[in-house]
């Protein structure tokens, strides 16, 4: 935890942290130091609970105490950024660039809940470098992990046994197949070289307000709290990070961003419609060299999804004989027996995909939700004290299946507005105006009708999308609306029959525990559950009898299981240690009874290839 933390009034000057210990690895950090190095942690060594840290440091036992609450210490910054993903790091880099261009010294902090930068980042990813070209024009010379250009691009409709080629609506010329987690690590290094203070392993748990309801920062969660609520010997209170400007870049369904959107009613002040979501499940394989075609890109629609469920699959050939394969399914599906994880296993059995993977090895597994609401669902992103950027606001371009370049651009625009606030005395409202005058806004406006078109089913959706793409080109005189929110779309189980999925063969398809092992996910078991039920009676009284316990299926990590108690009654068991931080439960639960909150910092998946 932070040691010897001192709170200073902010006067556009960086402060010093004399010593920082990140899970027993001690740093000496000085803001704006170009030699600061990122924490180097092997992806498979994610046993980073504070209990194990103390053991490594010679403390043999962990006692408990119920002492009075320790006061939180605080650090003041000019800008606090929550989330070390593409949007947050692009914002940090742009801020420091502006500081250098104008000979100004602003302190910038990025706090990231993953054990290291990139550990919680998952995406396809066919990368469009437009925003990166603007942010770091010489990225090729600076050894960005971007080297595999798209070499071929196919689009197919899958039936159970066939793959039917379709006209390709994607234009991936000039794009690259990358690992987003590796790219984000590189962005983190670039940010630190410019003097950004990046703190991985610290989870932002609380939004701080002043007496006028202005956002003034965040507080990280307490460390060393036992499952029973007692304080262990390694207890450390959370730290307050206070910013004159605060940018929230938590990614899709960010827990604090959602609270801010609700608190300031930003959805209505923006484009007005609710957000819609999908769940993406992905594996990275190593395949035979004679099957590997670096830069080959394949997208599909259709099977294994039914015609009423929106989604599709992707298959990208990366470097080093690696391919990423994934299934994306919209979370407004109706059938409560639908299981996204099992549908992904089915995908790999398809005759057009199976031969590619045979004799291969799975290197990594993961899952994450993504925004699909697009233009209609963009909230007003400015609030008193800061702004929301990236996928926390929902800037993903659905028909492109790309959101990294738009997330980065939003972070850059927010940074420019924040610099104007701090250096020129302007207002963060300029961020909203800059968004509406940017290529990001134009791109999302052109793409606005693709996703809601599929509310009418697969074939009508394809027809409307073709009309939009080839004839109207985004100039339609109408804007389609989304259907029900995802949690309201689930039908009662009495309308369906249970789906019998094939058993995993251990070659192409796998059970959940095997996949979880490949995600490197880890949480300290002795901590309060970060997945909370607003009403503990809802699972047994509503979800189980009415919807056949859908949480046991929509979760791709088997966090939720119904088990028999001593009386033979089924009760919901929450295996929070399995959580991949995908946020599907927070979105899909029919009664919105599950609240996703952050666990201890450093917990969760440990992605290195995603």
Coordinates of C-alpha atoms in Angstrom, one line a residue:
X1 CA 0.0 0.0 0.0
X2 CA 1.1 3.6 -0.3
X3 CA 3.5 4.5 2.5
X4 CA 4.1 7.9 4.0
X5 CA 1.4 9.6 1.9
X6 CA 1.2 13.3 2.3
X7 CA -1.7 15.5 1.2
X8 CA -0.8 18.8 -0.5
X9 CA -3.0 21.6 -1.9
X10 CA -2.8 21.3 -5.7
X11 CA -1.1 24.2 -7.4
X12 CA -0.3 22.4 -10.7
X13 CA 2.7 20.8 -9.1
X14 CA 3.5 17.2 -8.7
X15 CA 4.0 15.7 -5.2
X16 CA 6.4 13.0 -4.1
X17 CA 5.6 9.6 -2.8
X18 CA 8.6 8.5 -0.9
X19 CA 8.0 4.8 -1.1
X20 CA 5.4 2.7 -2.6
X21 CA 5.1 -1.0 -2.0
X22 CA 3.0 -2.9 -4.6
X23 CA 2.5 -6.3 -3.2
X24 CA 5.9 -6.5 -1.5
X25 CA 7.7 -5.0 -4.5
X26 CA 9.1 -1.7 -3.4
X27 CA 9.4 1.3 -5.7
X28 CA 10.9 4.7 -5.2
X29 CA 8.7 6.9 -7.3
X30 CA 9.1 10.5 -8.3
X31 CA 6.5 12.1 -10.5
X32 CA 7.5 13.0 -14.0
X33 CA 10.5 10.7 -13.9
X34 CA 11.2 9.3 -17.4
X35 CA 13.1 6.3 -16.0
X36 CA 10.2 4.9 -14.0
X37 CA 9.6 1.3 -15.0
X38 CA 6.3 -0.6 -15.0
X39 CA 5.8 -3.4 -12.6
X40 CA 7.1 -6.6 -14.3
X41 CA 4.9 -9.5 -13.2
X42 CA 4.8 -12.9 -15.0
X43 CA 1.2 -13.5 -16.0
X44 CA 1.1 -16.9 -14.3
X45 CA 2.3 -15.5 -10.9
X46 CA -0.9 -13.8 -9.8
X47 CA -1.1 -15.1 -6.3
X48 CA -1.0 -11.5 -5.1
X49 CA -3.1 -11.5 -2.0
X50 CA -1.7 -9.5 0.9
X51 CA -1.7 -12.7 3.0
X52 CA 0.8 -14.3 0.6
X53 CA 2.8 -11.0 0.5
X54 CA 3.2 -11.1 4.2
X55 CA 4.2 -14.7 4.2
X56 CA 6.9 -13.9 1.6
X57 CA 8.1 -11.1 3.9
X58 CA 8.5 -13.3 6.9
X59 CA 5.1 -12.9 8.7
X60 CA 4.1 -16.4 9.6
X61 CA 0.5 -15.8 10.8
X62 CA -2.4 -13.5 10.1
X63 CA -4.3 -12.4 13.1
X64 CA -7.5 -10.4 13.2
X65 CA -8.7 -7.4 15.1
X66 CA -11.8 -5.4 15.2
X67 CA -10.1 -2.0 15.8
X68 CA -11.6 1.4 15.1
X69 CA -11.6 2.7 11.5
X70 CA -8.3 4.1 10.5
X71 CA -8.3 7.5 8.8
X72 CA -7.8 7.5 5.1
X73 CA -4.9 9.5 3.8
X74 CA -5.1 11.5 0.6
X75 CA -3.0 12.6 -2.3
X76 CA -3.9 15.6 -4.4
X77 CA -3.4 15.6 -8.2
X78 CA -4.3 17.9 -11.0
X79 CA -5.9 15.0 -12.9
X80 CA -7.0 11.6 -11.6
X81 CA -7.8 9.0 -14.2
X82 CA -9.6 5.8 -13.1
X83 CA -8.7 2.9 -15.4
X84 CA -5.5 2.0 -17.2
X85 CA -7.0 1.0 -20.6
X86 CA -6.7 2.6 -24.0
X87 CA -8.9 5.6 -23.1
X88 CA -7.4 6.3 -19.7
X89 CA -3.8 6.0 -20.9
X90 CA -4.4 8.0 -24.1
X91 CA -5.9 10.8 -21.9
X92 CA -2.8 10.6 -19.6
X93 CA -0.4 10.7 -22.5
X94 CA -2.2 13.6 -24.2
X95 CA -2.2 15.6 -21.0
X96 CA 1.5 15.2 -20.6
X97 CA 2.1 16.1 -24.2
X98 CA 0.2 19.3 -23.8
X99 CA 2.2 20.0 -20.6
X100 CA 5.5 19.7 -22.6
X101 CA 4.1 21.8 -25.5
X102 CA 3.1 24.6 -23.2
X103 CA 5.9 24.3 -20.6
X104 CA 3.4 23.5 -17.8
X105 CA 3.7 21.0 -15.0
X106 CA 0.5 19.2 -14.2
X107 CA 0.4 16.1 -12.0
X108 CA -1.5 13.1 -13.6
X109 CA -2.3 9.8 -11.9
X110 CA -3.8 6.6 -13.4
X111 CA -5.1 4.1 -11.0
X112 CA -5.8 0.5 -12.3
X113 CA -7.4 -2.4 -10.5
X114 CA -5.6 -5.1 -12.5
X115 CA -2.4 -6.5 -10.9
X116 CA -0.5 -4.9 -13.8
X117 CA -1.5 -2.7 -16.7
X118 CA -3.2 -4.8 -19.3
X119 CA -4.1 -7.7 -16.9
X120 CA -7.8 -7.0 -17.3
X121 CA -7.8 -6.0 -20.9
X122 CA -9.6 -8.2 -23.4
X123 CA -10.6 -7.6 -27.0
X124 CA -10.6 -9.2 -30.5
X125 CA -8.6 -7.2 -31.7
X126 CA -8.4 -5.9 -35.3
X127 CA -6.9 -2.5 -34.5
X128 CA -7.5 0.7 -36.5
X129 CA -4.5 3.0 -35.9
X130 CA -6.3 6.3 -36.7
X131 CA -6.2 7.6 -33.1
X132 CA -2.8 6.2 -32.4
X133 CA -1.5 8.1 -35.5
X134 CA -2.7 11.3 -33.9
X135 CA -1.5 10.5 -30.4
X136 CA 2.0 9.0 -31.2
X137 CA 2.7 9.5 -34.9
X138 CA 6.1 7.7 -34.7
X139 CA 4.7 4.6 -32.9
X140 CA 6.4 2.3 -35.4
X141 CA 9.8 3.7 -34.4
X142 CA 8.8 3.4 -30.7
X143 CA 8.4 -0.4 -30.8
X144 CA 4.7 -0.5 -30.4
X145 CA 3.5 -4.2 -30.4
X146 CA 1.7 -3.7 -33.7
X147 CA 3.3 -5.7 -36.5
X148 CA 0.8 -8.0 -38.1
X149 CA -1.2 -6.2 -40.8
X150 CA -4.5 -7.6 -42.0
X151 CA -3.7 -9.8 -45.0
X152 CA -7.1 -11.2 -45.8
X153 CA -10.7 -10.5 -44.7
X154 CA -13.6 -12.9 -45.0
X155 CA -17.2 -12.7 -43.9
X156 CA -19.4 -15.8 -43.7
X157 CA -22.9 -17.0 -42.6
X158 CA -22.6 -20.3 -40.6
X159 CA -25.2 -23.0 -40.6
X160 CA -24.7 -26.1 -38.5
X161 CA -22.6 -27.8 -41.2
X162 CA -21.7 -25.1 -43.8
X163 CA -20.0 -21.7 -44.1
X164 CA -21.6 -19.5 -46.8
X165 CA -19.4 -16.6 -48.0
X166 CA -21.1 -13.2 -47.9
X167 CA -20.1 -9.8 -49.3
X168 CA -17.6 -8.3 -46.9
X169 CA -18.9 -5.1 -45.2
X170 CA -15.6 -4.6 -43.3
X171 CA -12.8 -2.4 -44.6
X172 CA -9.7 -3.6 -42.7
X173 CA -7.1 -2.5 -45.1
X174 CA -4.4 -0.7 -43.1
X175 CA -5.5 -2.3 -39.9
X176 CA -3.6 -4.7 -37.7
X177 CA -4.2 -7.9 -35.7
X178 CA -2.9 -7.2 -32.2
X179 CA -3.1 -8.3 -28.5
X180 CA -4.8 -5.3 -26.8
X181 CA -3.5 -6.3 -23.4
X182 CA 0.1 -6.1 -24.8
X183 CA -0.7 -2.8 -26.6
X184 CA -2.0 -1.3 -23.4
X185 CA 1.1 -2.3 -21.5
X186 CA 3.1 -0.4 -24.1
X187 CA 0.8 2.6 -23.7
X188 CA 1.5 2.4 -20.0
X189 CA 5.2 2.6 -20.6
X190 CA 4.8 5.6 -22.8
X191 CA 2.7 7.3 -20.2
X192 CA 5.3 6.7 -17.5
X193 CA 8.1 8.0 -19.7
X194 CA 6.2 11.2 -19.9
X195 CA 5.8 11.4 -16.1
X196 CA 2.4 10.0 -15.5
X197 CA 2.1 8.1 -12.2
X198 CA 0.5 4.7 -12.9
X199 CA -0.6 2.6 -10.0
X200 CA -1.7 -0.9 -10.9
X201 CA -3.2 -3.2 -8.2
X202 CA -5.4 -0.5 -6.6
X203 CA -9.1 -0.6 -7.1
X204 CA -11.2 2.6 -7.1
X205 CA -14.2 1.8 -4.9
X206 CA -15.8 5.1 -4.1
X207 CA -16.5 8.4 -5.7
X208 CA -15.7 11.4 -3.5
X209 CA -17.9 14.5 -3.5
X210 CA -17.6 17.9 -1.9
X211 CA -20.4 19.6 -0.1
X212 CA -21.8 20.9 -3.4
X213 CA -21.9 17.4 -5.0
X214 CA -18.9 18.1 -7.2
X215 CA -16.8 15.0 -7.8
X216 CA -13.4 15.7 -6.2
X217 CA -11.7 12.2 -6.6
X218 CA -11.9 8.6 -5.7
X219 CA -11.0 6.3 -2.8
X220 CA -9.4 3.0 -3.2
X221 CA -10.8 0.1 -1.3
X222 CA -9.4 -1.1 2.0
X223 CA -7.0 -4.0 1.9
X224 CA -6.7 -6.8 4.4
X225 CA -10.4 -7.2 5.3
X226 CA -11.4 -10.7 6.1
X227 CA -14.5 -12.4 4.7
X228 CA -16.2 -11.9 8.1
X229 CA -15.5 -8.2 8.0
X230 CA -12.7 -8.2 10.5
X231 CA -9.3 -6.5 9.9
X232 CA -6.4 -8.8 9.4
X233 CA -2.9 -7.9 10.5
X234 CA -2.1 -6.7 7.0
X235 CA -5.0 -4.3 7.0
X236 CA -4.4 -1.0 5.1
X237 CA -7.2 1.6 4.8
X238 CA -8.0 2.9 1.3
X239 CA -6.3 6.0 0.0
X240 CA -8.1 9.1 -1.3
X241 CA -6.9 10.3 -4.7
X242 CA -8.2 13.8 -5.3
X243 CA -8.2 15.5 -8.6
X244 CA -9.0 19.0 -9.8
X245 CA -10.3 17.1 -12.9
X246 CA -11.3 13.4 -12.6
X247 CA -11.7 11.2 -15.7
X248 CA -13.4 7.8 -15.5
X249 CA -12.1 5.3 -18.0
X250 CA -13.2 2.0 -16.4
X251 CA -14.3 0.2 -19.5
X252 CA -17.7 -1.3 -20.2
X253 CA -20.1 -1.1 -17.3
X254 CA -17.6 0.6 -15.1
X255 CA -18.9 0.4 -11.5
X256 CA -18.2 4.1 -10.6
X257 CA -19.0 5.4 -14.0
X258 CA -22.5 3.9 -13.8
X259 CA -23.0 5.5 -10.4
X260 CA -22.0 8.9 -11.8
X261 CA -24.3 8.4 -14.9
X262 CA -27.2 7.7 -12.6
X263 CA -26.4 10.3 -10.0
X264 CA -26.2 13.1 -12.6
X265 CA -28.8 11.7 -14.9
X266 CA -26.4 11.8 -17.8
X267 CA -28.2 9.2 -19.9
X268 CA -31.2 11.6 -20.4
X269 CA -28.9 14.6 -20.9
X270 CA -27.1 12.7 -23.7
X271 CA -28.7 10.7 -26.5
X272 CA -31.4 9.4 -24.2
X273 CA -31.6 5.7 -24.8
X274 CA -30.4 2.9 -22.5
X275 CA -27.2 1.1 -23.1
X276 CA -27.2 -2.4 -24.6
X277 CA -24.5 -5.0 -24.2
X278 CA -23.0 -8.2 -25.5
X279 CA -20.7 -10.8 -23.9
X280 CA -17.5 -11.7 -25.7
X281 CA -15.8 -15.0 -24.9
X282 CA -12.3 -15.6 -26.3
X283 CA -9.4 -18.0 -26.5
X284 CA -5.9 -17.6 -27.9
X285 CA -4.6 -20.8 -29.5
X286 CA -1.2 -21.9 -30.8
X287 CA -1.8 -23.8 -34.0
X288 CA 0.3 -25.8 -36.5
X289 CA 2.6 -23.6 -38.6
X290 CA 1.2 -24.9 -41.9
X291 CA -2.2 -23.7 -40.9
X292 CA -1.1 -20.3 -39.7
X293 CA -1.7 -17.3 -42.0
X294 CA -0.6 -14.1 -40.2
X295 CA -3.1 -11.3 -40.6
X296 CA -6.0 -13.5 -41.8
X297 CA -9.3 -12.2 -40.5
X298 CA -12.7 -14.1 -40.5
X299 CA -16.0 -12.9 -39.1
X300 CA -19.2 -14.9 -39.1
X301 CA -22.9 -14.6 -38.4
X302 CA -25.5 -17.3 -37.7
X303 CA -24.8 -20.7 -36.0
X304 CA -24.4 -21.5 -33.2
X305 CA -26.7 -18.7 -32.3
X306 CA -30.4 -18.9 -33.2
X307 CA -32.0 -16.3 -35.6
X308 CA -33.4 -14.2 -32.8
X309 CA -30.1 -13.8 -30.9
X310 CA -27.7 -11.2 -32.3
X311 CA -24.0 -12.0 -32.4
X312 CA -21.3 -13.6 -34.3
X313 CA -17.8 -15.0 -34.1
X314 CA -14.3 -13.9 -35.0
X315 CA -11.1 -15.7 -35.9
X316 CA -7.9 -13.6 -36.2
X317 CA -4.4 -14.9 -37.1
X318 CA -1.9 -13.2 -34.8
X319 CA 1.9 -13.6 -34.7
X320 CA 3.9 -16.6 -33.5
X321 CA 1.4 -19.2 -34.8
X322 CA -1.3 -17.7 -32.5
X323 CA -4.9 -17.3 -33.4
X324 CA -7.6 -15.6 -31.4
X325 CA -11.1 -17.1 -31.6
X326 CA -14.2 -15.8 -30.0
X327 CA -18.0 -15.6 -29.8
X328 CA -19.9 -12.4 -29.2
X329 CA -23.6 -12.7 -28.2
X330 CA -25.9 -9.9 -27.3
X331 CA -27.2 -10.0 -23.8
X332 CA -30.8 -9.3 -24.8
X333 CA -31.3 -13.0 -25.7
X334 CA -34.7 -14.4 -24.6
X335 CA -34.1 -18.1 -23.7
X336 CA -33.1 -18.4 -20.0
X337 CA -31.5 -21.8 -20.8
X338 CA -29.1 -20.2 -23.3
X339 CA -25.5 -20.6 -22.1
X340 CA -22.9 -18.3 -23.9
X341 CA -19.9 -20.4 -22.7
X342 CA -21.4 -23.6 -24.1
X343 CA -22.3 -21.9 -27.3
X344 CA -18.7 -20.9 -27.7
X345 CA -17.6 -24.5 -27.2
X346 CA -20.1 -25.5 -30.0
X347 CA -18.6 -22.9 -32.3
X348 CA -15.2 -24.6 -32.2
X349 CA -16.8 -27.9 -33.3
X350 CA -18.0 -26.3 -36.6
X351 CA -16.6 -28.1 -39.8
X352 CA -15.1 -24.8 -41.0
X353 CA -13.3 -24.1 -37.7
X354 CA -12.4 -27.5 -36.2
X355 CA -9.6 -28.4 -38.7
X356 CA -7.8 -25.2 -37.9
X357 CA -7.7 -25.8 -34.2
X358 CA -7.0 -29.6 -34.2
X359 CA -3.6 -30.5 -32.8
X360 CA -3.4 -26.9 -31.4
X361 CA -3.0 -25.7 -27.8
X362 CA -5.1 -23.2 -25.9
X363 CA -2.9 -20.5 -24.4
X364 CA -5.4 -18.3 -22.7
X365 CA -9.1 -17.8 -22.0
X366 CA -11.2 -14.8 -21.0
X367 CA -14.5 -13.0 -21.2
X368 CA -15.7 -9.4 -21.1
X369 CA -18.9 -7.5 -21.9
X370 CA -18.9 -4.8 -24.5
X371 CA -21.2 -1.8 -25.2
X372 CA -23.5 -2.2 -28.2
X373 CA -25.8 0.8 -27.8
X374 CA -23.7 3.0 -30.0
X375 CA -24.8 6.5 -30.9
X376 CA -28.3 6.3 -29.4
X377 CA -26.9 5.4 -26.0
X378 CA -24.1 7.9 -25.5
X379 CA -24.6 9.7 -22.2
X380 CA -23.7 13.3 -21.7
X381 CA -20.2 12.7 -20.6
X382 CA -19.5 15.7 -18.5
X383 CA -20.3 16.1 -14.8
X384 CA -19.2 18.6 -12.1
X385 CA -15.6 17.7 -11.5
X386 CA -14.7 15.6 -14.6
X387 CA -15.9 13.4 -17.4
X388 CA -16.4 9.9 -18.6
X389 CA -14.3 8.5 -21.5
X390 CA -14.0 5.3 -23.5
X391 CA -16.2 2.3 -23.1
X392 CA -17.5 3.6 -19.8
X393 CA -19.4 6.0 -22.0
X394 CA -19.9 3.5 -24.8
X395 CA -18.1 4.6 -28.0
X396 CA -17.8 1.2 -29.6
X397 CA -18.6 1.1 -33.3
X398 CA -20.8 -2.0 -33.6
X399 CA -20.7 -2.8 -37.3
X400 CA -16.9 -2.3 -37.4
X401 CA -16.6 -4.4 -34.2
X402 CA -14.0 -1.9 -33.1
X403 CA -13.8 0.4 -30.1
X404 CA -10.2 0.9 -29.3
X405 CA -9.6 3.8 -31.7
X406 CA -12.8 5.5 -30.6
X407 CA -12.0 5.0 -26.9
X408 CA -8.5 6.5 -27.4
X409 CA -9.9 9.5 -29.3
X410 CA -12.4 10.2 -26.5
X411 CA -9.6 10.1 -24.0
X412 CA -7.5 12.5 -26.0
X413 CA -10.4 14.9 -26.4
X414 CA -11.1 14.8 -22.7
X415 CA -7.5 15.4 -22.0
X416 CA -7.5 18.5 -24.2
X417 CA -10.5 19.9 -22.4
X418 CA -9.1 19.1 -19.0
X419 CA -5.9 20.9 -19.9
X420 CA -8.0 23.9 -20.9
X421 CA -9.7 23.8 -17.6
X422 CA -6.5 23.7 -15.6
X423 CA -4.3 26.0 -17.7
X424 CA -6.7 28.4 -19.4
X425 CA -9.7 28.4 -17.0
X426 CA -12.2 27.0 -19.5
X427 CA -14.9 24.4 -18.8
X428 CA -15.1 20.7 -19.3
X429 CA -18.2 21.2 -21.4
X430 CA -15.8 21.8 -24.2
X431 CA -15.3 18.0 -24.2
X432 CA -18.9 17.4 -25.3
X433 CA -18.6 20.0 -28.1
X434 CA -15.2 18.5 -29.2
X435 CA -16.8 15.0 -29.3
X436 CA -19.7 16.2 -31.5
X437 CA -17.2 17.9 -33.9
X438 CA -14.8 14.9 -34.2
X439 CA -14.5 12.0 -36.6
X440 CA -15.6 9.8 -33.7
X441 CA -19.1 11.4 -33.6
X442 CA -19.4 11.2 -37.3
X443 CA -18.4 7.6 -37.4
X444 CA -20.9 6.5 -34.7
X445 CA -23.7 8.5 -36.3
X446 CA -23.2 6.7 -39.6
X447 CA -23.3 3.4 -37.8
X448 CA -26.3 4.1 -35.5
X449 CA -28.9 1.9 -37.2
X450 CA -27.0 -1.4 -37.6
X451 CA -27.4 -2.9 -34.1
X452 CA -31.1 -2.0 -33.5
X453 CA -31.9 -3.4 -37.0
X454 CA -31.3 -6.9 -35.6
X455 CA -34.1 -6.4 -33.1
X456 CA -36.3 -7.9 -35.9
X457 CA -34.2 -11.0 -36.3
X458 CA -31.1 -12.1 -38.2
X459 CA -32.4 -11.9 -41.8
X460 CA -34.3 -8.6 -41.4
X461 CA -31.3 -7.2 -39.6
X462 CA -29.0 -8.3 -42.5
X463 CA -31.3 -6.7 -45.0
X464 CA -31.5 -3.4 -43.2
X465 CA -27.8 -3.4 -42.5
X466 CA -27.1 -3.9 -46.2
X467 CA -29.4 -1.0 -47.1
X468 CA -27.5 1.2 -44.6
X469 CA -24.1 0.1 -45.7
X470 CA -24.4 0.1 -49.5
X471 CA -27.1 2.7 -50.2
X472 CA -27.8 5.1 -47.3
X473 CA -24.3 5.1 -45.9
X474 CA -25.5 6.5 -42.6
X475 CA -27.6 9.2 -44.2
X476 CA -31.0 7.6 -43.3
X477 CA -33.6 10.2 -42.2
X478 CA -34.5 8.1 -39.2
X479 CA -32.7 6.6 -36.1
X480 CA -33.8 3.2 -35.0
X481 CA -34.5 2.6 -31.3
X482 CA -33.2 -0.2 -29.1
X483 CA -35.6 -2.8 -27.7
X484 CA -36.0 -3.6 -24.0
X485 CA -33.0 -3.3 -21.6
X486 CA -31.1 -6.6 -21.6
X487 CA -32.2 -7.7 -18.2
X488 CA -35.9 -7.3 -19.2
X489 CA -35.5 -9.4 -22.3
X490 CA -35.2 -12.7 -20.6
X491 CA -38.4 -14.8 -21.0
X492 CA -39.8 -17.2 -18.4
X493 CA -38.4 -20.7 -18.4
X494 CA -41.9 -22.2 -18.9
X495 CA -41.8 -21.0 -22.5
X496 CA -38.6 -23.1 -23.4
X497 CA -37.1 -26.5 -22.9
X498 CA -33.6 -26.9 -21.4
X499 CA -30.8 -27.0 -23.9
X500 CA -28.6 -30.2 -23.8
X501 CA -25.1 -29.2 -24.6
X502 CA -22.4 -31.8 -25.6
X503 CA -19.9 -32.7 -23.0
X504 CA -16.4 -31.2 -23.5
X505 CA -13.9 -33.5 -25.2
X506 CA -10.8 -31.9 -23.7
X507 CA -9.4 -31.3 -27.2
X508 CA -11.5 -28.5 -28.7
X509 CA -14.1 -28.0 -26.0
X510 CA -13.4 -27.6 -22.3
X511 CA -15.1 -27.4 -19.0
X512 CA -15.2 -24.1 -17.1
X513 CA -12.6 -25.0 -14.4
X514 CA -10.1 -25.8 -17.2
X515 CA -10.8 -22.5 -18.9
X516 CA -10.6 -20.5 -15.7
X517 CA -7.1 -21.9 -15.1
X518 CA -6.1 -20.5 -18.4
X519 CA -7.4 -17.0 -17.5
X520 CA -4.9 -16.7 -14.6
X521 CA -7.8 -15.4 -12.5
X522 CA -7.1 -15.0 -8.8
X523 CA -8.7 -13.5 -5.8
X524 CA -7.9 -13.7 -2.1
X525 CA -10.5 -16.1 -0.8
X526 CA -10.5 -14.4 2.6
X527 CA -12.1 -11.1 1.7
X528 CA -15.7 -9.8 1.5
X529 CA -17.6 -10.9 -1.6
X530 CA -17.5 -8.3 -4.3
X531 CA -20.6 -9.7 -5.9
X532 CA -23.6 -8.6 -3.7
X533 CA -27.2 -9.5 -3.7
X534 CA -29.4 -6.5 -3.1
X535 CA -32.1 -8.9 -1.8
X536 CA -30.8 -12.4 -0.8
X537 CA -34.3 -13.9 -1.3
X538 CA -34.6 -13.1 -5.0
X539 CA -32.5 -16.1 -6.3
X540 CA -34.6 -18.7 -4.6
X541 CA -38.0 -16.9 -4.8
X542 CA -37.8 -15.4 -8.3
X543 CA -34.8 -16.4 -10.4
X544 CA -34.9 -20.1 -9.8
X545 CA -38.7 -20.8 -10.1
X546 CA -39.4 -18.2 -12.8
X547 CA -36.2 -18.3 -14.9
X548 CA -34.6 -21.6 -14.0
X549 CA -31.6 -19.9 -12.4
X550 CA -30.1 -18.1 -15.4
X551 CA -27.1 -16.8 -13.5
X552 CA -25.7 -20.3 -13.4
X553 CA -25.6 -20.1 -17.3
X554 CA -24.9 -16.5 -18.4
X555 CA -21.8 -16.3 -16.2
X556 CA -18.8 -17.6 -18.2
X557 CA -16.8 -18.4 -15.0
X558 CA -19.3 -20.5 -13.0
X559 CA -19.4 -17.8 -10.3
X560 CA -23.1 -18.7 -9.6
X561 CA -24.2 -22.2 -8.7
X562 CA -27.4 -23.5 -7.2
X563 CA -26.5 -26.2 -4.6
X564 CA -28.6 -28.2 -2.2
X565 CA -28.6 -27.3 1.5
X566 CA -29.0 -29.8 4.3
X567 CA -32.8 -29.8 3.7
X568 CA -32.4 -30.6 0.0
X569 CA -33.4 -27.0 -1.0
X570 CA -31.5 -25.3 -3.8
X571 CA -29.7 -22.2 -2.6
X572 CA -27.5 -19.8 -4.7
X573 CA -23.8 -20.2 -4.0
X574 CA -21.5 -17.3 -5.1
X575 CA -18.0 -18.4 -6.0
X576 CA -16.6 -14.9 -6.2
X577 CA -13.0 -16.1 -6.5
X578 CA -13.8 -17.3 -10.1
X579 CA -14.9 -13.9 -11.3
X580 CA -13.4 -12.7 -14.6
X581 CA -14.7 -9.1 -14.1
X582 CA -16.8 -9.5 -17.3
X583 CA -19.8 -7.7 -15.7
X584 CA -22.4 -10.0 -17.4
X585 CA -24.2 -10.6 -14.0
X586 CA -24.5 -6.9 -13.3
X587 CA -26.2 -6.5 -16.7
X588 CA -28.3 -9.6 -17.3
X589 CA -29.8 -10.5 -13.9
X590 CA -33.6 -10.3 -14.5
X591 CA -34.3 -8.3 -11.4
X592 CA -31.0 -6.3 -11.3
X593 CA -30.4 -7.9 -8.0
X594 CA -26.7 -8.5 -8.4
X595 CA -24.3 -5.5 -7.7
X596 CA -20.8 -5.9 -9.1
X597 CA -18.3 -4.0 -6.9
X598 CA -14.5 -4.1 -7.0
X599 CA -12.6 -6.7 -5.0
X600 CA -9.2 -6.1 -3.5
X601 CA -6.9 -4.4 -6.0
X602 CA -4.8 -6.9 -8.0
X603 CA -7.5 -9.6 -8.0
X604 CA -9.1 -10.9 -11.2
X605 CA -7.8 -12.2 -14.4
X606 CA -4.2 -12.0 -15.5
X607 CA -4.4 -11.6 -19.3
X608 CA -1.1 -11.3 -21.2
X609 CA -2.2 -12.2 -24.8
X610 CA -5.8 -10.9 -24.9

